[in-house]
Every structure is written in structure tokens, then in C-alpha cells.
Tab-separated table of C-alpha atoms in Angstrom:
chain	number	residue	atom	x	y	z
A	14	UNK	CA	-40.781	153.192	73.682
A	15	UNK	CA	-43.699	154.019	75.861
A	16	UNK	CA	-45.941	150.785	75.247
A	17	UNK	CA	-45.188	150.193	71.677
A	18	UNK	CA	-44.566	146.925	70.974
A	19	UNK	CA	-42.990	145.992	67.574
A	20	UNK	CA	-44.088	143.516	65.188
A	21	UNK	CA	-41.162	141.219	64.214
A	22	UNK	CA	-41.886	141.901	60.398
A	23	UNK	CA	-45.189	143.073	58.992
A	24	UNK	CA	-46.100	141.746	55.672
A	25	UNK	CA	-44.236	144.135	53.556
A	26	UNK	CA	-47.027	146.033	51.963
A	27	UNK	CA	-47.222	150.152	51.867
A	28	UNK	CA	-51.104	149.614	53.179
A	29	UNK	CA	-49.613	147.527	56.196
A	30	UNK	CA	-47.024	149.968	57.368
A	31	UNK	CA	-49.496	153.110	57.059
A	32	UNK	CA	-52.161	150.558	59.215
A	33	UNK	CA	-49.637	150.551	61.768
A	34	UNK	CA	-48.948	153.988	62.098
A	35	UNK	CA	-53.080	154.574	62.110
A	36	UNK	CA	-52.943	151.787	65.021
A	37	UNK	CA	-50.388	154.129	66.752
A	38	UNK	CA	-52.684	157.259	66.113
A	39	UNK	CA	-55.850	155.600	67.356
A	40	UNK	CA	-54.199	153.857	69.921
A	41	UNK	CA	-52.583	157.659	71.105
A	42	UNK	CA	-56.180	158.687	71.249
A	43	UNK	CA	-56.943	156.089	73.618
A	44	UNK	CA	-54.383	157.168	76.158
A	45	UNK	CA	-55.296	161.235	75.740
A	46	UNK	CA	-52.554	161.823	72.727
A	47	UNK	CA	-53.710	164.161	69.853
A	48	UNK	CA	-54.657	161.580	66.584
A	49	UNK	CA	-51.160	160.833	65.118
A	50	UNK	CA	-48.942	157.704	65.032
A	51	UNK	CA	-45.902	157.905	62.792
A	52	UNK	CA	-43.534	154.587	61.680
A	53	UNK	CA	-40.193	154.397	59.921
A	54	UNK	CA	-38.989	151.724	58.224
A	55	UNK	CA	-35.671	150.622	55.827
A	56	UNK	CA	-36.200	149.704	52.158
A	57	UNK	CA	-37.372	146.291	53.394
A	58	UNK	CA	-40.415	147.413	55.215
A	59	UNK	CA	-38.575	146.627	58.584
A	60	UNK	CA	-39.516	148.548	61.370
A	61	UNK	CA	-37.012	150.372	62.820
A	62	UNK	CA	-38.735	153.246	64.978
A	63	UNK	CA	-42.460	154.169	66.222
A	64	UNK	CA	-43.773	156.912	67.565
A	65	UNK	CA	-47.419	158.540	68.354
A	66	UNK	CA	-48.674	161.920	69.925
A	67	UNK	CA	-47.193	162.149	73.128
A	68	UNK	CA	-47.855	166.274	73.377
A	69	UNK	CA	-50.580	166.244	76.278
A	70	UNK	CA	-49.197	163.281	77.710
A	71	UNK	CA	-46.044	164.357	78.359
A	72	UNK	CA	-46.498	168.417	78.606
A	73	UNK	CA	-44.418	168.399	75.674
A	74	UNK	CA	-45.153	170.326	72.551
A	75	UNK	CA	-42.602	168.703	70.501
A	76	UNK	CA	-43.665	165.304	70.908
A	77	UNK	CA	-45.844	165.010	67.775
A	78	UNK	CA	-45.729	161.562	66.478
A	79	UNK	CA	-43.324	162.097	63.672
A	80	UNK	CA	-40.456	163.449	66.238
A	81	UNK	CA	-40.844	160.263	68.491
A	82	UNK	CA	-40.468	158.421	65.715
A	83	UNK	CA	-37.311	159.743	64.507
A	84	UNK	CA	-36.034	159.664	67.914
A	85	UNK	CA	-37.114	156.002	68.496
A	86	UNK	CA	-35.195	155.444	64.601
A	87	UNK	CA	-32.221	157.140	65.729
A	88	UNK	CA	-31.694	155.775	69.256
A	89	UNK	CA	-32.425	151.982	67.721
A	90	UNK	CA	-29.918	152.378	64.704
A	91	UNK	CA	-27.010	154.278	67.145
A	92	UNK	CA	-27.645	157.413	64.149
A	93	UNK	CA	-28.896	160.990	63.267
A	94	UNK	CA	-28.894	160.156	59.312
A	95	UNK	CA	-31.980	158.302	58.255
A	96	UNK	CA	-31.481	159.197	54.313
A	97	UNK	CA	-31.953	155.374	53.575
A	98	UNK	CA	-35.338	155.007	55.695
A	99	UNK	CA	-38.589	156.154	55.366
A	100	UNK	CA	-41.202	157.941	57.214
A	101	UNK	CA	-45.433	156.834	57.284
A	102	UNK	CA	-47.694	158.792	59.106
A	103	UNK	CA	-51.008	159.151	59.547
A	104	UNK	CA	-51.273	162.944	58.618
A	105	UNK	CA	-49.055	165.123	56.689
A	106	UNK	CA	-46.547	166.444	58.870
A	107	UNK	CA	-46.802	170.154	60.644
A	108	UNK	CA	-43.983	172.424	59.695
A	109	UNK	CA	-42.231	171.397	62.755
A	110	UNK	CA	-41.935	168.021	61.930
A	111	UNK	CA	-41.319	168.615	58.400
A	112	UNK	CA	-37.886	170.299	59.594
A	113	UNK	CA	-37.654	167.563	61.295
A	114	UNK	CA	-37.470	165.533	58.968
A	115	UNK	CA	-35.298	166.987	56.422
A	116	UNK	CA	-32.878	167.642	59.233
A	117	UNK	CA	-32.864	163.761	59.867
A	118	UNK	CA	-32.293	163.446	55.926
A	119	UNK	CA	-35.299	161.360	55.181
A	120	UNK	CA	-36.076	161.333	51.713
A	121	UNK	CA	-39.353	159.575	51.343
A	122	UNK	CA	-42.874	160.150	53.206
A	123	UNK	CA	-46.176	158.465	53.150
A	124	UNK	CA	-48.816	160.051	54.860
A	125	UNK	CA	-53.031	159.381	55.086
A	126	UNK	CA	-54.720	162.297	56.309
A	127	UNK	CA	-53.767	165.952	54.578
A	128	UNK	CA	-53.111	169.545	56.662
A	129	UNK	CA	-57.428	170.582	55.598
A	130	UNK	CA	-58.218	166.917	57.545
A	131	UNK	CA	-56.581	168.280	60.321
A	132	UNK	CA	-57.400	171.693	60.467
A	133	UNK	CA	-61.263	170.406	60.428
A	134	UNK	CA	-60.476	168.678	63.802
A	135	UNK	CA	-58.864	171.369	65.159
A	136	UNK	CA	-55.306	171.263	64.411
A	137	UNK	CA	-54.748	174.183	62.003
A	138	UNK	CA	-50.582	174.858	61.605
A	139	UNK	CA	-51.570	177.453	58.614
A	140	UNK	CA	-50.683	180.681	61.036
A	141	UNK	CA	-46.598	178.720	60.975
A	142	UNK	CA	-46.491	178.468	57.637
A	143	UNK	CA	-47.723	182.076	57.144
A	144	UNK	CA	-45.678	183.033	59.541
A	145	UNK	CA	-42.529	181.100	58.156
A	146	UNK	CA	-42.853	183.415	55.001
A	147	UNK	CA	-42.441	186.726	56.512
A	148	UNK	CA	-39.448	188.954	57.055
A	149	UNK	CA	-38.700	188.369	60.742
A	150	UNK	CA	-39.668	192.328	61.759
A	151	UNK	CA	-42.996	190.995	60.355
A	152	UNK	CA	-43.785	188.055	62.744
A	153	UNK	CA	-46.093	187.918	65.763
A	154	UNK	CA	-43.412	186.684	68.043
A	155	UNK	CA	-40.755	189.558	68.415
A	156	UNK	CA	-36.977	188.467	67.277
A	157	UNK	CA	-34.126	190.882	68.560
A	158	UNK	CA	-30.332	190.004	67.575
A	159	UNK	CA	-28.052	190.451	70.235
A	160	UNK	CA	-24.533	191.098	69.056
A	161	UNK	CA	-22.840	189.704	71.715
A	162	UNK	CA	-19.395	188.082	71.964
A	163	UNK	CA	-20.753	185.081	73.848
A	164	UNK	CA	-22.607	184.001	70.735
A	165	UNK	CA	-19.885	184.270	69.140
A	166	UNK	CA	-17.525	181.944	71.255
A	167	UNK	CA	-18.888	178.593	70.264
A	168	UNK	CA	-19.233	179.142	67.431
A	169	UNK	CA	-15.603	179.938	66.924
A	170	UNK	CA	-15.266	176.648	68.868
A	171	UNK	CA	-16.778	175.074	65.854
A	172	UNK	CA	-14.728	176.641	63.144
A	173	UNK	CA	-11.415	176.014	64.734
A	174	UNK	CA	-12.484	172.420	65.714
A	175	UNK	CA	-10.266	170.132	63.543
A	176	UNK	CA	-12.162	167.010	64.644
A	177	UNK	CA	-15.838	167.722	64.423
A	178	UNK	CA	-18.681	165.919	63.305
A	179	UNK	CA	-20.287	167.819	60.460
A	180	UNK	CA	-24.318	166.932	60.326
């Protein structure tokens, strides 16, 4: 990863693991990231992926810390099913990484800071969640279905694929 350097083992204490990912968020501060760091480890404490804010860094609004971090997991442990890891980071995590991380079957999340510690330094995600409990009609950005048979063709692909990889 982008200048992360991992610790061969940190003493395996909860405190230790959510002082790393604060070292990420601080440290993604330093560098002109927004103030998150994220860390995943196994059962054992071992660190298996890192990630901090990498959003204005990288013109990319998708890497929050949490999302690197799953990436970083993933790519390190050849997987895209982390149900036997877990996630530390130093805020509770914006809807978008929340999906994230049920997608990536984590079960288990430590986090410091809350969503009101956040939205007092600016990052306020309460307009997604709002938004996430309306009908679609409802929401400021416009949806329109488009019944078209190209949508259709993969994902008839899918259904008649006898050797896929269900996730």
C-alpha cells in the first residue's frame, strides 16, 4: 500500500489495533487525506490489510479508509470473503462503506469516533441515509429504468452459466 508499513505483530490488544488505525487517520491528515485510517485483522490480532483516506489524494470518492482496507485485505489473502476477519476504524463507517462491508462479509467492527463526531467536523453522511429510505421517485438524484434487452443479456449470461462463482 501507499506508504503503510506493517508491523510484524502488534501486541494483541483491541486498544493496540484501534491505535493503529488512529495512526493511519492522523497520519492521512498529514499527507491531505480526510481523518480516517481503517485496519483489519484475523482472530489473532494479525494484520492483514490497512487502509486510510485516500479521497483528495487520489480524486477518488470511494477511497475512504475502510474500502482501502478491504481492498488491501483482499488483495493480501488472494479473497473477496473476509467473514473470519475483522474491521477497526477510527470512525463509524459512512453508508458507503458500511455496504462495503457487509458485501465483503465482515462480521465484526470496532470503531472510535461516532457519525455526530464527524458531522461536527464536517463530514455529515445523514442526507444518504435519508435518502437510502425513500421510494426511489422520491430521491434527489433522478433514477429512470430502461427496459432494454441489453440489460438483459448478461444477465442471462449469469443464469445459464453452469460454472460461476456465486459471491
Amino acid at each position: 500500500m501507499n506508504n503503510i508499513k506493517y508491523t510484524d505483530k502488534i501486541s494483541n490488544t483491541n486498544d493496540n489495533i484501534m491505535k493503529e488505525a488512529c495512526d493511519l487517520a492522523s497520519y492521512s491528515v498529514s499527507i491531505g487525506g480526510g481523518p480516517f485510517g481503517a485496519v483489519i485483522t484475523d482472530k489473532d490480532l494479525n494484520i492483514v490489510g490497512k487502509g486510510h483516506n485516500m479521497v483528495t489524494i487520489n480524486n477518488d470518492p470511494t477511497q475512504h479508509a475502510e474500502i482501502v482496507a478491504i481492498r488491501d485485505a483482499c488483495k493480501n489473502l488472494n479473497t473477496y470473503i473476509l467473514e473470519d476477519y475483522q474491521l477497526y476504524t477510527s470512525c463509524e463507517p459512512c453508508p458507503m462503506c458500511l455496504s462495503a462491508i457487509y458485501w465483503s462479509r465482515i462480521k465484526v467492527v470496532y470503531y472510535g469516533n461516532n457519525r455526530k463526531d464527524a458531522k461536527n467536523i464536517g463530514f455529515d453522511d445523514d442526507f444518504i441515509y435519508d435518502e437510502i429510505t425513500k421510494n426511489i421517485e422520491d430521491r434527489s438524484i433522478k433514477m429512470h429504468i430502461c427496459n432494454d434487452i441489453y440489460a438483459k443479456g448478461s444477465f442471462n449470461k449469469w443464469s445459464e452459466k453452469q460454472d460461476k462463482q456465486e459471491y
